[in-house]
Amino acid sequence: MKIFRCFIICSLCSLLLTGCWDRNEINEYAFWIGTALDVTESGKLEKSAQIAIPAEFKTLKGSGGKGERANIVVSATGSSIVDLIQQIQEKLPRRIFLGHRRSIFIGEKLAHNGLVDIMDQFTRNPDTRMRTDIFVVNDGKGKDALTINSPFNQFSAIVAVHQDRYCRLGDTSLRDFLLDAGRDGIRPSMPMIDIAPVNKLEENKIIEVRAVAIFNKDLKMVGKVRDRESLELFWVKGVLKNQYVSEETGEGSISLYVSNLKRKFSTTIEGDKLKVRVKLIGNARVVENNTPIDLSVSSQRIHTERKFNKIKAQQIEATIRKIQKEYGQDVFGFGEEFHREHPKQWKKLKAQWDQKFPTIEVAVDVGIKIQSTGDIRKRIPRIGARE
Amino acid sequence: MKISSWQLFWILTTLEISMSIWLTVSPTIEIARQDAWISLVVAGIIGLALSWVLVKVSQRHASQTLIEFAQTLFGKWLGKLIGVLYLLVWYSVCADILRIFSLFIKQVLFHDTPMWIISMLMMIAMAYIALVGSVEAIARFSEMAGPLLLLGILITFILNISNLRLTLMLPVFMDTGAMSILKGSFVNASFLGESMMIMMLIPFVANPKKILKPVIFSICIASMLAIITAIMVVSTFGIQIGSTLYFPYFSMVRFINYLDFIQNMDVWIVFIWIFSVFVKLSIYLFINSYGTAQLLGVKKWRKMIAFTAPVIFAATLTPANLFGLLDFANLVWIRLIFPIFIVGFPIIFLFASMIRKRMLAAS
């Protein structure tokens, strides 16, 4: 027993006599909210960080807002990402804390150069979290996205996450990107943001999420699709949850709010020919009707529905063909469906997937179902009705 | 110093879960890819079969520990040799787990704290519970820690549902084939084989005849959780990321973000996990001390803690880094300890014991 007491006392002493290595008060931390990565003129890597300044939170709320930013953007240039973390740390009086980083912005130039070298760190570094949003900045530098001063939130990095409703990937888009990058039958895609001002009011305040960047196998950006086409891309990929669809039906335009979007692929291999049938479905609510059609009458509604779906299917087919022809990257994951349905043939197909993808025959079938005509049945006479 | 058979259940469940979902999932995904869950089902079946053998062996010598019944079966010297070998295994496992535990805590919580401080704090707690309460206190502690651990893991599973992409599980079987699936199952099966410690614990169980059900049950729960973890990890991170993560379950917990306010659950999970590792380590410390005492003929086994604790602590500090430890799991535990000490010897014990009984009956 005596030996034991001795042992315990000794060990207790050794604990009490030493310092505390990992003591960190919260006010000694610099919270890193957003990262931007760019490539400089000379080909070096530039990293910028959006760092929170907690003291500014109060003044903004208390004094009705002086328009001061509660964050500071610091940048550094160098050759590897972690080397840059050291440089950024040297510019800050507090210890960097990466655990709260919400998004990463990548300059378009860097995206074209390829992301292979920067991706490792995001999964390896135990201080970072994989739950992060990631964007390519359209025609610009990632750094500029960090200096946006949104009136909705102090941090443009957080605004971007909230605004990523485009594909509703939100903060899982880094995971999704890495997931796609690691698979054979799909090529990664990533939401893009626009920061170029459209008018004076929006200047330096608004970011737009309205395009998607397409990457190839080596994680090099090869192209982008915008607006309607990018929504269609994400619908076919199966990540879009809802959207507004507006089409000219010949008798006027109809706008629908379509939710519960789903997609289903079925694949066939006939000799050398690969075929994919894409079935897209969704539940719609009519939000605008500029046609004389009374959508509450079933016969008319079904007719319009069919017409609408047909137009939409043609558009989506055109988009898919465009991506096949212009970029040749399987961002939809058709390959993964072949993998699932024809696992044996896939073993041969996967090596030459980039060559095969542009030759696939794709047939799109859209099945949007109008489930509600909104608050009114037919249009109120004289308000918009063409008589 | 007796424990009930359901206390045995909680001890086994707690210590099986703590390492099997932490360490075996990503090696299995690496070999069996998206069919890791099938591998783990196979592993569970292997684990159940092994446990059945272990229980039968133990029940035949219910009043003796392994150290004693090896001597009754094979004579004094051969029996002692077997005892020494088993103790070597348990010493090394104990040191290995203590090391993994300390490195993990260092990696996720305390970057700058020296590893030995973390190990030493754990060792002091282990020595205390083994010294003062011995197996009974550990059993009671696991009755508290076990349900807490199960609850914590279940909550994380439920919260992770929204992150799942079940299509990542497909196609089933076609990519891997039977050989990879079988090969992948050994990792988890060997970890489930840790239940071989019942051969040491059996004299302390109040009703040794009734241990089969609790032991089988605990193996079922542990392998069930491993299967669910594998499915969750594969369909959250895919096979590429899932197979390269050191601690995939932990990464998955870090990934949870439910309604934007339930996040960073990793702290809670580590907290509960420390309890279960504590159960595991202290039961190993107890077995080692008790076994060494029996082997050397020391009457007061508690004195042996003064020997075992420093030895294990010193062994903990020897390997250089995390790789050495995972190599231990891959090279020593799966290739040597699993076939010899978990599969081979217990079966030999079973046959030897049956033959001996027949010979005694004949004479």
mmCIF file with all atom_site columns, C-alpha atoms in Angstrom, chain A residues 21-22 126-127, chain B residues 99-116 118 270:
data_model
loop_
_atom_site.group_PDB
_atom_site.id
_atom_site.type_symbol
_atom_site.label_atom_id
_atom_site.label_alt_id
_atom_site.label_comp_id
_atom_site.label_asym_id
_atom_site.label_entity_id
_atom_site.label_seq_id
_atom_site.pdbx_PDB_ins_code
_atom_site.Cartn_x
_atom_site.Cartn_y
_atom_site.Cartn_z
_atom_site.occupancy
_atom_site.B_iso_or_equiv
_atom_site.pdbx_formal_charge
_atom_site.auth_seq_id
_atom_site.auth_comp_id
_atom_site.auth_asym_id
_atom_site.auth_atom_id
_atom_site.pdbx_PDB_model_num
ATOM 1  C CA . TRP A 1 21  ? -0.387  23.181 -22.242 1.00 0.00 ? 21  TRP A CA 1
ATOM 2  C CA . ASP A 1 22  ? -3.726  23.551 -23.860 1.00 0.00 ? 22  ASP A CA 1
ATOM 3  C CA . PRO A 1 126 ? -8.028  17.799 -37.688 1.00 0.00 ? 126 PRO A CA 1
ATOM 4  C CA . ASP A 1 127 ? -8.779  21.422 -36.865 1.00 0.00 ? 127 ASP A CA 1
ATOM 5  C CA . ARG B 2 99  ? -1.610  4.575  -26.135 1.00 0.00 ? 99  ARG B CA 1
ATOM 6  C CA . ILE B 2 100 ? -4.296  4.856  -28.801 1.00 0.00 ? 100 ILE B CA 1
ATOM 7  C CA . PHE B 2 101 ? -6.586  6.473  -26.286 1.00 0.00 ? 101 PHE B CA 1
ATOM 8  C CA . SER B 2 102 ? -3.995  9.039  -25.257 1.00 0.00 ? 102 SER B CA 1
ATOM 9  C CA . LEU B 2 103 ? -3.021  9.872  -28.812 1.00 0.00 ? 103 LEU B CA 1
ATOM 10 C CA . PHE B 2 104 ? -6.632  10.265 -29.821 1.00 0.00 ? 104 PHE B CA 1
ATOM 11 C CA . ILE B 2 105 ? -7.376  12.595 -26.936 1.00 0.00 ? 105 ILE B CA 1
ATOM 12 C CA . LYS B 2 106 ? -4.230  14.513 -27.780 1.00 0.00 ? 106 LYS B CA 1
ATOM 13 C CA . GLN B 2 107 ? -5.220  14.797 -31.405 1.00 0.00 ? 107 GLN B CA 1
ATOM 14 C CA . VAL B 2 108 ? -8.765  16.002 -30.886 1.00 0.00 ? 108 VAL B CA 1
ATOM 15 C CA . LEU B 2 109 ? -8.587  17.944 -27.645 1.00 0.00 ? 109 LEU B CA 1
ATOM 16 C CA . PHE B 2 110 ? -5.123  18.706 -26.328 1.00 0.00 ? 110 PHE B CA 1
ATOM 17 C CA . HIS B 2 111 ? -2.609  19.305 -29.067 1.00 0.00 ? 111 HIS B CA 1
ATOM 18 C CA . ASP B 2 112 ? 0.213   20.529 -26.905 1.00 0.00 ? 112 ASP B CA 1
ATOM 19 C CA . THR B 2 113 ? -0.177  18.394 -23.820 1.00 0.00 ? 113 THR B CA 1
ATOM 20 C CA . PRO B 2 114 ? 2.452   15.647 -23.588 1.00 0.00 ? 114 PRO B CA 1
ATOM 21 C CA . MET B 2 115 ? 0.954   12.262 -24.217 1.00 0.00 ? 115 MET B CA 1
ATOM 22 C CA . TRP B 2 116 ? 2.261   10.695 -21.059 1.00 0.00 ? 116 TRP B CA 1
ATOM 23 C CA . ILE B 2 118 ? -2.958  11.845 -20.482 1.00 0.00 ? 118 ILE B CA 1
ATOM 24 C CA . VAL B 2 270 ? -15.511 11.666 -26.712 1.00 0.00 ? 270 VAL B CA 1
#
